Amino acid sequence: MSAGGIKEQRLFARNRNFRALLVSSTSGVLGNAVAAVALPIIAAVELQASNFEVAALAGMTFLPWLILGLLIGVWVDRLPRKPVMMAALAVRVVVLGVLPLGYWLGFLSTPLLFGVAFIAGVASVFFQLADAALVQQAVTPDELMEGNGLITGSGAAADAAGRAMAGWLTSFAGASNTLLVQLAASIVSLFAVQRLDVKEVVQPPTKRPIVREMADGLRYTFSTAPLRALLFNAALWNLGGNIAASLIVLLVLRTLGESEVWLGLLLAAASLGGAVGGVTANWMGERFGSGPLWRWSMVPGVLGYGSLLVLSPGWGMLWGVAGMFVMGASVSWNIVVGSSFRQRVCPPGMMGRLGAASRTVSWGMLALASLTAGVLAETVGIRQAILVGVVIACTAPLVALLGPLRGVTRLEDLAEAPAPVPREEAPKGSL
């Protein structure tokens, strides 16, 4: 066993709160993976929705980041994070349970599907911001790369299992019935969160206007060159990559005429690659430096999405399986390095707002990408729309390779200086 694997096991064994967060995160990812496959299949197969509706549906779970992310980030910083996570999971269980019920009782519809996806997305914003803040407090700064790598790898493995299982289940049990797996996974995640015992860092009660605190988070996100570079890289990748990702269902089921099983395998390959990337990120960061790892990680990722352009029925689908694996590993390396750096530099009381501001920009692109994918699919065709997405995704590694971090070997060395203080909270007498 590698030294990195032993270190990860030691962290898992010695830290009860990290174990609870890992179980909660992994269970949640498993359920979300099942839903990510089932929802567009419900639209495409059970409801016979249009190409635009199928592609746009993928963006509904990310639209809350674009329109509510900053506001929710302020609330997450003002509230204890554990109750927020539990409430968010409970909402997801109730809301997603409506879809199988609608299928059984005959009131399932496309507007209902979009509404459920949006509300579940709002709950996910609360959960993920609170979860990221608690990871920062559950491990030491030197354990962040290790912990985030293990969480990313475990989550990616669960994502692979969930997507493969969903592709198989939807083919014989129906997509709506497959969502029952998501409900069970959310309940497991809820019990894991209940076991957390972290002494939380929460903002003192304040009467400051919420708008000013939202501005704090946005200002902090753009306050340093490293944070800006990480943000622009993620935003461009999400915009281009998710145009391609939003059209995979249509490409496989309608253009190529393949089954949901192949769809599940493609999506599972991306997640399996993510698992490999997550568990190797700490070792690769130590071996090559977190800076070079972050800068070069998206180059093979672009090639991975490019493999979708050469897919053909039958064994020609294997090009996509290999490409999605490579893409998943690349994204995991990028996420682990970027998330660890943000958690290392950000004060605990700002973590919710930093996460909200950065994801409002970067994950908001996921919602815009899905809508753009839907329009492109209807106007220029599915394969041509995927090509547009791949071209846009190429700009992400260019930002990393040519930007202000092009000569940095270890991003963590940039965190040694004190983090900038938001203007409204600066000590008296400072500029």
JSON list of C-alpha atoms in Angstrom, two decimals, residues 306-419:
[
{"chain": "A", "resi": 306, "resn": "GLY", "atom": "CA", "xyz": [-13.56, 15.73, -27.21]},
{"chain": "A", "resi": 307, "resn": "SER", "atom": "CA", "xyz": [-13.99, 11.94, -27.30]},
{"chain": "A", "resi": 308, "resn": "LEU", "atom": "CA", "xyz": [-17.77, 12.47, -27.40]},
{"chain": "A", "resi": 309, "resn": "LEU", "atom": "CA", "xyz": [-17.38, 13.81, -30.94]},
{"chain": "A", "resi": 310, "resn": "VAL", "atom": "CA", "xyz": [-16.16, 10.44, -32.28]},
{"chain": "A", "resi": 311, "resn": "LEU", "atom": "CA", "xyz": [-18.71, 8.17, -30.61]},
{"chain": "A", "resi": 312, "resn": "SER", "atom": "CA", "xyz": [-20.50, 5.59, -32.77]},
{"chain": "A", "resi": 313, "resn": "PRO", "atom": "CA", "xyz": [-22.99, 2.83, -31.91]},
{"chain": "A", "resi": 314, "resn": "GLY", "atom": "CA", "xyz": [-21.74, -0.43, -30.45]},
{"chain": "A", "resi": 315, "resn": "TRP", "atom": "CA", "xyz": [-18.06, -0.75, -29.63]},
{"chain": "A", "resi": 316, "resn": "GLY", "atom": "CA", "xyz": [-17.47, 2.80, -30.84]},
{"chain": "A", "resi": 317, "resn": "MET", "atom": "CA", "xyz": [-18.92, 3.88, -27.48]},
{"chain": "A", "resi": 318, "resn": "LEU", "atom": "CA", "xyz": [-15.68, 2.75, -25.81]},
{"chain": "A", "resi": 319, "resn": "TRP", "atom": "CA", "xyz": [-13.91, 5.90, -27.06]},
{"chain": "A", "resi": 320, "resn": "GLY", "atom": "CA", "xyz": [-16.29, 7.88, -24.89]},
{"chain": "A", "resi": 321, "resn": "VAL", "atom": "CA", "xyz": [-15.82, 5.57, -21.89]},
{"chain": "A", "resi": 322, "resn": "ALA", "atom": "CA", "xyz": [-12.04, 6.11, -22.01]},
{"chain": "A", "resi": 323, "resn": "GLY", "atom": "CA", "xyz": [-12.40, 9.84, -22.62]},
{"chain": "A", "resi": 324, "resn": "MET", "atom": "CA", "xyz": [-14.87, 10.31, -19.77]},
{"chain": "A", "resi": 325, "resn": "PHE", "atom": "CA", "xyz": [-12.50, 8.46, -17.43]},
{"chain": "A", "resi": 326, "resn": "VAL", "atom": "CA", "xyz": [-9.66, 10.83, -18.31]},
{"chain": "A", "resi": 327, "resn": "MET", "atom": "CA", "xyz": [-11.93, 13.86, -17.96]},
{"chain": "A", "resi": 328, "resn": "GLY", "atom": "CA", "xyz": [-13.10, 12.74, -14.51]},
{"chain": "A", "resi": 329, "resn": "ALA", "atom": "CA", "xyz": [-9.56, 12.32, -13.20]},
{"chain": "A", "resi": 330, "resn": "SER", "atom": "CA", "xyz": [-8.57, 15.76, -14.52]},
{"chain": "A", "resi": 331, "resn": "VAL", "atom": "CA", "xyz": [-11.52, 17.48, -12.87]},
{"chain": "A", "resi": 332, "resn": "SER", "atom": "CA", "xyz": [-10.79, 15.80, -9.51]},
{"chain": "A", "resi": 333, "resn": "TRP", "atom": "CA", "xyz": [-7.17, 16.98, -9.50]},
{"chain": "A", "resi": 334, "resn": "ASN", "atom": "CA", "xyz": [-8.32, 20.51, -10.24]},
{"chain": "A", "resi": 335, "resn": "ILE", "atom": "CA", "xyz": [-11.06, 20.47, -7.58]},
{"chain": "A", "resi": 336, "resn": "VAL", "atom": "CA", "xyz": [-8.89, 19.05, -4.80]},
{"chain": "A", "resi": 337, "resn": "VAL", "atom": "CA", "xyz": [-6.13, 21.64, -5.31]},
{"chain": "A", "resi": 338, "resn": "GLY", "atom": "CA", "xyz": [-8.54, 24.56, -5.67]},
{"chain": "A", "resi": 339, "resn": "SER", "atom": "CA", "xyz": [-10.81, 23.61, -2.76]},
{"chain": "A", "resi": 340, "resn": "SER", "atom": "CA", "xyz": [-7.88, 22.98, -0.43]},
{"chain": "A", "resi": 341, "resn": "PHE", "atom": "CA", "xyz": [-6.35, 26.36, -1.23]},
{"chain": "A", "resi": 342, "resn": "ARG", "atom": "CA", "xyz": [-9.63, 28.21, -0.58]},
{"chain": "A", "resi": 343, "resn": "GLN", "atom": "CA", "xyz": [-10.15, 26.39, 2.72]},
{"chain": "A", "resi": 344, "resn": "ARG", "atom": "CA", "xyz": [-6.57, 27.12, 3.78]},
{"chain": "A", "resi": 345, "resn": "VAL", "atom": "CA", "xyz": [-6.74, 30.88, 3.20]},
{"chain": "A", "resi": 346, "resn": "CYS", "atom": "CA", "xyz": [-10.34, 31.66, 4.14]},
{"chain": "A", "resi": 347, "resn": "PRO", "atom": "CA", "xyz": [-11.31, 32.65, 7.72]},
{"chain": "A", "resi": 348, "resn": "PRO", "atom": "CA", "xyz": [-13.96, 30.23, 9.11]},
{"chain": "A", "resi": 349, "resn": "GLY", "atom": "CA", "xyz": [-16.53, 33.01, 9.50]},
{"chain": "A", "resi": 350, "resn": "MET", "atom": "CA", "xyz": [-16.22, 33.81, 5.78]},
{"chain": "A", "resi": 351, "resn": "MET", "atom": "CA", "xyz": [-16.31, 30.25, 4.46]},
{"chain": "A", "resi": 352, "resn": "GLY", "atom": "CA", "xyz": [-20.00, 30.19, 3.60]},
{"chain": "A", "resi": 353, "resn": "ARG", "atom": "CA", "xyz": [-19.82, 33.50, 1.75]},
{"chain": "A", "resi": 354, "resn": "LEU", "atom": "CA", "xyz": [-16.61, 32.59, -0.09]},
{"chain": "A", "resi": 355, "resn": "GLY", "atom": "CA", "xyz": [-18.10, 29.27, -1.17]},
{"chain": "A", "resi": 356, "resn": "ALA", "atom": "CA", "xyz": [-21.33, 30.97, -2.23]},
{"chain": "A", "resi": 357, "resn": "ALA", "atom": "CA", "xyz": [-19.62, 33.74, -4.19]},
{"chain": "A", "resi": 358, "resn": "SER", "atom": "CA", "xyz": [-17.19, 31.44, -6.00]},
{"chain": "A", "resi": 359, "resn": "ARG", "atom": "CA", "xyz": [-19.89, 28.90, -6.83]},
{"chain": "A", "resi": 360, "resn": "THR", "atom": "CA", "xyz": [-22.38, 31.58, -7.84]},
{"chain": "A", "resi": 361, "resn": "VAL", "atom": "CA", "xyz": [-19.92, 32.46, -10.58]},
{"chain": "A", "resi": 362, "resn": "SER", "atom": "CA", "xyz": [-18.50, 29.03, -11.42]},
{"chain": "A", "resi": 363, "resn": "TRP", "atom": "CA", "xyz": [-21.55, 26.83, -10.80]},
{"chain": "A", "resi": 364, "resn": "GLY", "atom": "CA", "xyz": [-23.87, 29.50, -12.15]},
{"chain": "A", "resi": 365, "resn": "MET", "atom": "CA", "xyz": [-22.12, 28.77, -15.43]},
{"chain": "A", "resi": 366, "resn": "LEU", "atom": "CA", "xyz": [-23.49, 25.22, -15.23]},
{"chain": "A", "resi": 367, "resn": "ALA", "atom": "CA", "xyz": [-27.05, 26.55, -15.37]},
{"chain": "A", "resi": 368, "resn": "LEU", "atom": "CA", "xyz": [-26.25, 28.90, -18.25]},
{"chain": "A", "resi": 369, "resn": "ALA", "atom": "CA", "xyz": [-24.43, 26.09, -20.05]},
{"chain": "A", "resi": 370, "resn": "SER", "atom": "CA", "xyz": [-27.46, 23.79, -19.88]},
{"chain": "A", "resi": 371, "resn": "LEU", "atom": "CA", "xyz": [-29.77, 26.46, -21.28]},
{"chain": "A", "resi": 372, "resn": "THR", "atom": "CA", "xyz": [-27.23, 27.24, -24.00]},
{"chain": "A", "resi": 373, "resn": "ALA", "atom": "CA", "xyz": [-26.91, 23.53, -24.79]},
{"chain": "A", "resi": 374, "resn": "GLY", "atom": "CA", "xyz": [-30.66, 23.28, -25.22]},
{"chain": "A", "resi": 375, "resn": "VAL", "atom": "CA", "xyz": [-30.76, 26.20, -27.64]},
{"chain": "A", "resi": 376, "resn": "LEU", "atom": "CA", "xyz": [-27.78, 24.88, -29.62]},
{"chain": "A", "resi": 377, "resn": "ALA", "atom": "CA", "xyz": [-29.26, 21.37, -29.82]},
{"chain": "A", "resi": 378, "resn": "GLU", "atom": "CA", "xyz": [-32.43, 22.77, -31.36]},
{"chain": "A", "resi": 379, "resn": "THR", "atom": "CA", "xyz": [-30.66, 25.15, -33.76]},
{"chain": "A", "resi": 380, "resn": "VAL", "atom": "CA", "xyz": [-27.39, 23.58, -34.93]},
{"chain": "A", "resi": 381, "resn": "GLY", "atom": "CA", "xyz": [-27.70, 19.95, -33.84]},
{"chain": "A", "resi": 382, "resn": "ILE", "atom": "CA", "xyz": [-26.46, 17.84, -30.93]},
{"chain": "A", "resi": 383, "resn": "ARG", "atom": "CA", "xyz": [-22.95, 16.96, -32.18]},
{"chain": "A", "resi": 384, "resn": "GLN", "atom": "CA", "xyz": [-22.30, 20.53, -33.32]},
{"chain": "A", "resi": 385, "resn": "ALA", "atom": "CA", "xyz": [-23.43, 21.84, -29.93]},
{"chain": "A", "resi": 386, "resn": "ILE", "atom": "CA", "xyz": [-21.00, 19.48, -28.18]},
{"chain": "A", "resi": 387, "resn": "LEU", "atom": "CA", "xyz": [-18.19, 20.82, -30.41]},
{"chain": "A", "resi": 388, "resn": "VAL", "atom": "CA", "xyz": [-19.03, 24.37, -29.28]},
{"chain": "A", "resi": 389, "resn": "GLY", "atom": "CA", "xyz": [-18.77, 23.23, -25.66]},
{"chain": "A", "resi": 390, "resn": "VAL", "atom": "CA", "xyz": [-15.38, 21.59, -26.21]},
{"chain": "A", "resi": 391, "resn": "VAL", "atom": "CA", "xyz": [-14.00, 24.73, -27.87]},
{"chain": "A", "resi": 392, "resn": "ILE", "atom": "CA", "xyz": [-15.13, 26.91, -24.94]},
{"chain": "A", "resi": 393, "resn": "ALA", "atom": "CA", "xyz": [-13.67, 24.40, -22.45]},
{"chain": "A", "resi": 394, "resn": "CYS", "atom": "CA", "xyz": [-10.26, 24.82, -24.12]},
{"chain": "A", "resi": 395, "resn": "THR", "atom": "CA", "xyz": [-10.06, 28.34, -22.65]},
{"chain": "A", "resi": 396, "resn": "ALA", "atom": "CA", "xyz": [-9.96, 26.97, -19.08]},
{"chain": "A", "resi": 397, "resn": "PRO", "atom": "CA", "xyz": [-6.45, 25.46, -19.25]},
{"chain": "A", "resi": 398, "resn": "LEU", "atom": "CA", "xyz": [-5.26, 28.58, -21.08]},
{"chain": "A", "resi": 399, "resn": "VAL", "atom": "CA", "xyz": [-6.25, 30.72, -18.07]},
{"chain": "A", "resi": 400, "resn": "ALA", "atom": "CA", "xyz": [-4.24, 28.39, -15.83]},
{"chain": "A", "resi": 401, "resn": "LEU", "atom": "CA", "xyz": [-1.18, 28.04, -18.05]},
{"chain": "A", "resi": 402, "resn": "LEU", "atom": "CA", "xyz": [-0.86, 31.69, -19.08]},
{"chain": "A", "resi": 403, "resn": "GLY", "atom": "CA", "xyz": [-2.32, 33.44, -16.02]},
{"chain": "A", "resi": 404, "resn": "PRO", "atom": "CA", "xyz": [-0.78, 34.86, -12.83]},
{"chain": "A", "resi": 405, "resn": "LEU", "atom": "CA", "xyz": [-0.10, 31.41, -11.30]},
{"chain": "A", "resi": 406, "resn": "ARG", "atom": "CA", "xyz": [1.92, 30.10, -14.24]},
{"chain": "A", "resi": 407, "resn": "GLY", "atom": "CA", "xyz": [5.22, 30.05, -12.31]},
{"chain": "A", "resi": 408, "resn": "VAL", "atom": "CA", "xyz": [3.97, 28.92, -8.88]},
{"chain": "A", "resi": 409, "resn": "THR", "atom": "CA", "xyz": [5.13, 25.48, -7.72]},
{"chain": "A", "resi": 410, "resn": "ARG", "atom": "CA", "xyz": [3.18, 25.21, -4.45]},
{"chain": "A", "resi": 411, "resn": "LEU", "atom": "CA", "xyz": [-0.10, 27.08, -4.15]},
{"chain": "A", "resi": 412, "resn": "GLU", "atom": "CA", "xyz": [-0.13, 26.48, -0.40]},
{"chain": "A", "resi": 413, "resn": "ASP", "atom": "CA", "xyz": [2.95, 28.70, -0.05]},
{"chain": "A", "resi": 414, "resn": "LEU", "atom": "CA", "xyz": [0.78, 31.62, -1.21]},
{"chain": "A", "resi": 415, "resn": "ALA", "atom": "CA", "xyz": [-1.43, 31.09, 1.85]},
{"chain": "A", "resi": 416, "resn": "GLU", "atom": "CA", "xyz": [1.27, 31.89, 4.38]},
{"chain": "A", "resi": 417, "resn": "ALA", "atom": "CA", "xyz": [0.51, 35.61, 4.29]},
{"chain": "A", "resi": 418, "resn": "PRO", "atom": "CA", "xyz": [-2.54, 36.68, 6.32]},
{"chain": "A", "resi": 419, "resn": "ALA", "atom": "CA", "xyz": [-5.77, 36.51, 4.33]}
]
